[in-house]
Amino acid sequence: MKTARRKAPVSRRMVNRHGSFNVVRKGISHKHWHDPYHLLLTLPWYYTLLVISLGYIIANALFALAYIIGGDGIENARPGNFFDAFFFSVQTMASIGYGAMYPKTPYANFLVTIESLLGLIGLAMGSGLMFARFSLPRARVMFSNIAVITPYNDVPTLMFRVANERENWILEAQVRVTLARTEITKEGDVMRRFYDMPLVRSQSPLFALTWTVMHVIDENSPLYGVTSEEMVEDEMEVVVTFTGLDETVSQTIHARHSYISEEIVWNMRFVDILGKTKDGSRCINYARFHDVVSLDEEKNGLGGC
């Protein structure tokens, strides 16, 4: 019996599906342009390209107006013509120099000097920004849509799956799991508390395929004795952080995920996705990566390749 993923209200989740925080910040300045480099690194690609393109066009338009103000200072350009001045500015800023138009007055030569310098600076900054965006290490780590609480060696255990979507190795992979819950102190203060959740295995020297992360719910677990109703009432959320070294780029990568109470199912088990092909090769069926079944169905051997 496949369990469909249940969507949780955005306000309930601290970490969204893109790894960002669903937190409304009030009483703090949101002047993103005070940190333009970080902003351009975090904007979507099309926004970054749009900002660079607009900046390039606006800069050339301003210089074109400056050339027009100086009068007839461009040889072979129509005096006062904006488009001639604009395209001369483009040639100057990009160091193209076709030779058809060139400055013929001290004022025009002065503007050309300034524009050439700004063009070199802009080219260096634009190239550096593009390289920084391309070279940012990004993890292609997939988390199961839901987590399960199921017996493991006759002890209730929280489990979820992690997979490497790339066909390479992640070295020294580490997973850390934390329980976030809302608590009320004796003084009536509402606090968001975090509790570490020890794992059966929190490290993997070589991570290439899948990994079932397990937390045993014993006397030392923050989930010990907790019911599904209490998880909803206390707004519990299991926050997962993953780090490792991507062997291809030799850089540290990281990923985040979270499970709220509606995404944690009880007395279910993940479908087995490991098996062998007819020729004896090992096989992993990622098509069933998120599927779960009841305990009885799992005992019948469902899943595999």
Tab-separated table of C-alpha atoms in Angstrom:
chain	number	residue	atom	x	y	z
A	1	MET	CA	0.000	0.000	0.000
A	2	LYS	CA	1.688	3.174	-1.173
A	3	THR	CA	1.458	6.204	1.068
A	4	ALA	CA	1.109	9.477	-0.780
A	5	ARG	CA	3.102	12.450	0.299
A	6	ARG	CA	1.120	14.903	2.368
A	7	LYS	CA	1.790	18.573	1.917
A	8	ALA	CA	2.258	20.561	5.078
A	9	PRO	CA	1.330	24.193	5.603
A	10	VAL	CA	4.240	26.445	4.742
A	11	SER	CA	4.059	28.186	8.129
A	12	ARG	CA	4.601	24.861	9.927
A	13	ARG	CA	7.907	24.117	8.234
A	14	MET	CA	11.135	25.747	9.326
A	15	VAL	CA	13.156	24.480	6.343
A	16	ASN	CA	11.399	24.461	2.968
A	17	ARG	CA	12.029	22.116	0.066
A	18	HIS	CA	14.685	24.429	-1.383
A	19	GLY	CA	16.677	24.427	1.837
A	20	SER	CA	15.673	27.963	2.796
A	21	PHE	CA	14.063	29.023	6.053
A	22	ASN	CA	10.344	29.790	6.210
A	23	VAL	CA	10.745	32.616	8.676
A	24	VAL	CA	9.183	36.066	8.381
A	25	ARG	CA	11.718	38.578	9.698
A	26	LYS	CA	10.346	41.781	11.172
A	27	GLY	CA	12.122	44.747	12.666
A	28	ILE	CA	15.244	44.318	10.509
A	29	SER	CA	16.327	46.183	7.396
A	30	HIS	CA	15.783	44.275	4.150
A	31	LYS	CA	18.105	46.444	2.047
A	32	HIS	CA	19.560	43.632	-0.037
A	33	TRP	CA	21.621	46.023	-2.118
A	34	HIS	CA	23.827	46.641	0.905
A	35	ASP	CA	25.267	43.198	0.112
A	36	PRO	CA	25.109	43.065	-3.718
A	37	TYR	CA	27.627	40.246	-4.184
A	38	HIS	CA	25.712	37.854	-1.926
A	39	LEU	CA	22.446	38.941	-3.550
A	40	LEU	CA	23.705	38.241	-7.082
A	41	LEU	CA	25.008	34.837	-5.967
A	42	THR	CA	21.676	33.821	-4.466
A	43	LEU	CA	19.326	35.208	-7.126
A	44	PRO	CA	17.977	32.787	-9.749
A	45	TRP	CA	20.074	32.653	-12.917
A	46	TYR	CA	17.586	34.545	-15.061
A	47	TYR	CA	17.442	37.377	-12.516
A	48	THR	CA	21.231	37.610	-12.420
A	49	LEU	CA	21.469	37.735	-16.213
A	50	LEU	CA	18.685	40.321	-16.296
A	51	VAL	CA	20.470	42.534	-13.742
A	52	ILE	CA	23.763	42.330	-15.660
A	53	SER	CA	22.059	43.049	-18.988
A	54	LEU	CA	20.130	46.014	-17.615
A	55	GLY	CA	23.253	47.395	-15.977
A	56	TYR	CA	25.154	47.112	-19.261
A	57	ILE	CA	22.427	48.834	-21.268
A	58	ILE	CA	21.915	51.607	-18.703
A	59	ALA	CA	25.657	52.307	-18.455
A	60	ASN	CA	25.987	52.631	-22.239
A	61	ALA	CA	22.873	54.794	-22.414
A	62	LEU	CA	24.285	57.172	-19.786
A	63	PHE	CA	27.591	57.446	-21.613
A	64	ALA	CA	25.726	58.026	-24.883
A	65	LEU	CA	23.928	60.970	-23.290
A	66	ALA	CA	27.267	62.253	-21.973
A	67	TYR	CA	28.735	62.106	-25.508
A	68	ILE	CA	25.720	63.981	-26.899
A	69	ILE	CA	26.072	66.687	-24.250
A	70	GLY	CA	29.668	67.285	-25.408
A	71	GLY	CA	28.511	68.153	-28.904
A	72	ASP	CA	30.044	66.812	-32.111
A	73	GLY	CA	32.876	64.878	-30.497
A	74	ILE	CA	32.618	61.564	-32.376
A	75	GLU	CA	33.996	61.313	-35.898
A	76	ASN	CA	31.603	59.806	-38.514
A	77	ALA	CA	28.684	59.954	-36.031
A	78	ARG	CA	25.615	62.074	-36.620
A	79	PRO	CA	25.669	65.014	-34.164
A	80	GLY	CA	23.054	64.607	-31.463
A	81	ASN	CA	22.054	61.110	-32.638
A	82	PHE	CA	21.493	58.894	-29.594
A	83	PHE	CA	21.910	55.575	-31.384
A	84	ASP	CA	25.248	56.538	-32.935
A	85	ALA	CA	26.490	57.671	-29.539
A	86	PHE	CA	25.106	54.529	-27.892
A	87	PHE	CA	26.822	52.132	-30.293
A	88	PHE	CA	30.067	54.105	-30.044
A	89	SER	CA	29.804	53.655	-26.279
A	90	VAL	CA	29.306	49.897	-26.747
A	91	GLN	CA	32.423	49.699	-28.925
A	92	THR	CA	34.417	51.682	-26.380
A	93	MET	CA	33.262	49.744	-23.316
A	94	ALA	CA	33.871	46.392	-24.996
A	95	SER	CA	37.214	47.526	-26.505
A	96	ILE	CA	35.963	46.562	-29.952
A	97	GLY	CA	37.301	49.567	-31.890
A	98	TYR	CA	35.969	49.031	-35.432
A	99	GLY	CA	37.575	52.313	-36.480
A	100	ALA	CA	34.540	53.824	-38.212
A	101	MET	CA	33.793	56.077	-35.240
A	102	TYR	CA	36.430	57.535	-32.948
A	103	PRO	CA	36.695	60.496	-30.542
A	104	LYS	CA	37.928	63.775	-32.014
A	105	THR	CA	37.660	66.246	-29.121
A	106	PRO	CA	39.376	66.373	-25.714
A	107	TYR	CA	35.967	66.017	-24.034
A	108	ALA	CA	35.169	62.858	-26.005
A	109	ASN	CA	38.631	61.417	-25.354
A	110	PHE	CA	38.204	62.111	-21.634
A	111	LEU	CA	34.895	60.203	-21.619
A	112	VAL	CA	36.483	57.362	-23.570
A	113	THR	CA	39.214	57.104	-20.942
A	114	ILE	CA	36.709	56.900	-18.117
A	115	GLU	CA	34.468	54.446	-19.972
A	116	SER	CA	37.381	52.161	-20.888
A	117	LEU	CA	38.409	51.974	-17.242
A	118	LEU	CA	34.850	51.251	-16.082
A	119	GLY	CA	34.496	48.682	-18.864
A	120	LEU	CA	37.578	46.802	-17.649
A	121	ILE	CA	36.292	46.866	-14.062
A	122	GLY	CA	32.815	45.750	-15.144
A	123	LEU	CA	34.235	42.914	-17.269
A	124	ALA	CA	36.357	41.676	-14.366
A	125	MET	CA	33.426	41.832	-11.940
A	126	GLY	CA	30.999	40.184	-14.366
A	127	SER	CA	33.442	37.388	-15.215
A	128	GLY	CA	34.204	36.810	-11.545
A	129	LEU	CA	30.506	36.703	-10.669
A	130	MET	CA	29.732	34.190	-13.427
A	131	PHE	CA	32.669	31.990	-12.447
A	132	ALA	CA	31.672	32.144	-8.785
A	133	ARG	CA	28.141	31.041	-9.643
A	134	PHE	CA	29.306	28.197	-11.881
A	135	SER	CA	31.905	27.012	-9.375
A	136	LEU	CA	29.603	26.977	-6.341
A	137	PRO	CA	29.483	23.373	-5.070
A	138	ARG	CA	25.906	22.148	-5.064
A	139	ALA	CA	24.735	18.889	-3.605
A	140	ARG	CA	22.432	16.660	-5.626
A	141	VAL	CA	21.221	14.758	-2.589
A	142	MET	CA	17.697	13.351	-2.582
A	143	PHE	CA	15.713	12.819	0.620
A	144	SER	CA	12.670	10.596	0.919
A	145	ASN	CA	9.400	12.500	0.919
A	146	ILE	CA	8.395	10.994	4.251
A	147	ALA	CA	10.008	9.433	7.299
A	148	VAL	CA	8.714	6.336	9.071
A	149	ILE	CA	8.668	5.083	12.647
A	150	THR	CA	8.906	1.317	12.526
A	151	PRO	CA	10.381	-1.507	14.641
A	152	TYR	CA	14.103	-2.183	14.160
A	153	ASN	CA	15.436	-5.046	16.285
A	154	ASP	CA	12.135	-4.815	18.179
A	155	VAL	CA	12.770	-1.149	19.076
A	156	PRO	CA	10.784	1.751	17.514
A	157	THR	CA	13.099	3.555	15.108
A	158	LEU	CA	12.767	6.705	13.036
A	159	MET	CA	13.977	6.122	9.482
A	160	PHE	CA	14.313	8.112	6.273
A	161	ARG	CA	16.251	7.653	3.063
A	162	VAL	CA	19.036	9.670	1.452
A	163	ALA	CA	20.421	9.155	-2.046
A	164	ASN	CA	23.204	10.621	-4.154
A	165	GLU	CA	21.679	11.699	-7.470
A	166	ARG	CA	25.067	12.056	-9.161
A	167	GLU	CA	27.101	9.152	-10.481
A	168	ASN	CA	30.118	9.885	-8.308
A	169	TRP	CA	31.314	9.431	-4.747
A	170	ILE	CA	30.708	11.705	-1.786
A	171	LEU	CA	33.580	11.196	0.628
A	172	GLU	CA	33.282	11.435	4.423
A	173	ALA	CA	29.528	11.962	4.251
A	174	GLN	CA	27.917	12.969	7.542
A	175	VAL	CA	24.298	13.275	8.586
A	176	ARG	CA	23.065	15.147	11.639
A	177	VAL	CA	19.455	14.990	12.819
A	178	THR	CA	17.870	17.433	15.237
A	179	LEU	CA	14.378	17.559	16.716
A	180	ALA	CA	12.805	21.007	16.885
A	181	ARG	CA	9.761	21.408	19.091
A	182	THR	CA	7.760	24.197	20.698
A	183	GLU	CA	7.840	24.228	24.490
A	184	ILE	CA	6.270	26.425	27.140
A	185	THR	CA	8.332	27.168	30.226
A	186	LYS	CA	6.918	27.363	33.751
A	187	GLU	CA	6.949	31.139	33.371
A	188	GLY	CA	4.691	30.860	30.309
A	189	ASP	CA	7.375	31.726	27.742
A	190	VAL	CA	7.091	29.991	24.361
A	191	MET	CA	10.442	28.672	23.139
A	192	ARG	CA	11.620	26.702	20.121
A	193	ARG	CA	13.974	24.042	21.511
A	194	PHE	CA	16.378	21.789	19.626
A	195	TYR	CA	17.438	18.285	20.654
A	196	ASP	CA	20.153	16.178	19.026
A	197	MET	CA	19.004	12.768	17.814
A	198	PRO	CA	21.775	10.122	17.925
A	199	LEU	CA	21.915	7.901	14.844
A	200	VAL	CA	22.731	4.241	14.366
A	201	ARG	CA	25.256	5.420	11.763
A	202	SER	CA	25.948	9.103	11.221
A	203	GLN	CA	28.976	8.818	8.896
A	204	SER	CA	29.761	7.069	5.653
A	205	PRO	CA	33.319	7.055	4.256
A	206	LEU	CA	32.021	6.504	0.710
A	207	PHE	CA	28.485	7.518	-0.246
A	208	ALA	CA	27.426	6.839	-3.817
A	209	LEU	CA	23.993	5.189	-3.818
A	210	THR	CA	21.470	5.206	-0.961
A	211	TRP	CA	21.560	5.496	2.796
A	212	THR	CA	18.798	4.659	5.281
A	213	VAL	CA	19.321	6.957	8.253
A	214	MET	CA	18.028	5.492	11.538
A	215	HIS	CA	17.424	6.956	14.982
A	216	VAL	CA	16.498	4.457	17.712
A	217	ILE	CA	13.686	5.745	19.953
A	218	ASP	CA	14.889	4.528	23.342
A	219	GLU	CA	15.072	6.140	26.787
A	220	ASN	CA	17.713	8.579	25.546
A	221	SER	CA	15.705	9.727	22.537
A	222	PRO	CA	13.796	13.055	22.555
A	223	LEU	CA	10.956	11.123	20.861
A	224	TYR	CA	10.707	8.535	23.629
A	225	GLY	CA	7.072	8.139	24.676
A	226	VAL	CA	5.878	10.755	22.205
A	227	THR	CA	2.685	10.044	20.268
A	228	SER	CA	1.691	11.301	16.828
A	229	GLU	CA	-0.841	13.639	18.464
A	230	GLU	CA	1.858	15.150	20.676
A	231	MET	CA	4.064	15.682	17.643
A	232	VAL	CA	1.350	17.762	16.027
A	233	GLU	CA	0.508	19.633	19.228
A	234	ASP	CA	4.152	20.557	19.960
A	235	GLU	CA	4.844	21.420	16.287
A	236	MET	CA	7.707	18.950	16.123
A	237	GLU	CA	10.004	18.997	13.124
A	238	VAL	CA	12.909	16.695	12.359
A	239	VAL	CA	15.660	18.815	10.784
A	240	VAL	CA	18.315	17.001	8.741
A	241	THR	CA	21.683	18.378	7.633
A	242	PHE	CA	23.990	16.524	5.250
A	243	THR	CA	27.634	17.349	4.511
A	244	GLY	CA	30.344	15.634	2.515
A	245	LEU	CA	33.250	16.066	0.119
A	246	ASP	CA	32.406	15.807	-3.568
A	247	GLU	CA	35.261	13.848	-5.126
A	248	THR	CA	34.738	15.429	-8.566
A	249	VAL	CA	35.270	19.047	-7.505
A	250	SER	CA	37.073	18.318	-4.210
A	251	GLN	CA	34.803	20.744	-2.367
A	252	THR	CA	32.482	20.389	0.589
A	253	ILE	CA	28.812	20.095	-0.280
A	254	HIS	CA	25.837	20.291	2.019
A	255	ALA	CA	22.082	19.786	1.889
A	256	ARG	CA	19.166	20.398	4.261
A	257	HIS	CA	15.779	18.816	4.683
A	258	SER	CA	13.070	18.545	7.321
A	259	TYR	CA	10.101	16.399	8.222
A	260	ILE	CA	7.132	17.770	10.122
A	261	SER	CA	4.698	15.572	12.022
A	262	GLU	CA	2.392	15.103	9.006
A	263	GLU	CA	5.299	13.636	7.045
A	264	ILE	CA	6.223	11.036	9.664
A	265	VAL	CA	4.167	7.856	9.340
A	266	TRP	CA	3.915	5.155	11.980
A	267	ASN	CA	4.105	1.370	11.643
A	268	MET	CA	5.110	1.533	7.993
A	269	ARG	CA	8.305	0.446	6.295
A	270	PHE	CA	10.159	1.599	3.211
A	271	VAL	CA	9.859	-0.645	0.196
A	272	ASP	CA	13.007	-2.605	-0.533
A	273	ILE	CA	14.713	-1.056	-3.547
A	274	LEU	CA	17.806	-3.278	-3.607
A	275	GLY	CA	17.951	-6.338	-5.788
A	276	LYS	CA	19.767	-8.098	-8.601
A	277	THR	CA	19.248	-8.234	-12.331
A	278	LYS	CA	19.037	-11.453	-14.330
A	279	ASP	CA	22.775	-11.408	-14.991
A	280	GLY	CA	23.528	-11.090	-11.272
A	281	SER	CA	24.379	-7.372	-11.186
A	282	ARG	CA	23.256	-5.313	-8.211
A	283	CYS	CA	20.298	-3.059	-8.898
A	284	ILE	CA	18.690	-0.095	-7.142
A	285	ASN	CA	15.141	0.877	-8.092
A	286	TYR	CA	14.963	4.622	-7.507
A	287	ALA	CA	11.428	4.674	-8.913
A	288	ARG	CA	10.258	3.305	-5.536
A	289	PHE	CA	12.597	5.408	-3.413
A	290	HIS	CA	9.725	7.206	-1.641
A	291	ASP	CA	7.309	4.271	-1.383
A	292	VAL	CA	6.276	2.724	1.926
A	293	VAL	CA	4.153	-0.291	2.804
A	294	SER	CA	2.636	-1.763	5.920
A	295	LEU	CA	4.761	-4.149	7.964
A	296	ASP	CA	2.830	-7.219	6.779
A	297	GLU	CA	3.255	-6.340	3.121
A	298	GLU	CA	6.974	-5.770	3.579
A	299	LYS	CA	7.321	-9.267	5.062
A	300	ASN	CA	5.898	-10.655	1.841
A	301	GLY	CA	8.942	-9.386	0.024
A	302	LEU	CA	7.536	-6.499	-1.976
A	303	GLY	CA	9.974	-4.099	-3.638
A	304	GLY	CA	13.383	-4.691	-5.119
A	305	CYS	CA	14.270	-4.477	-8.817
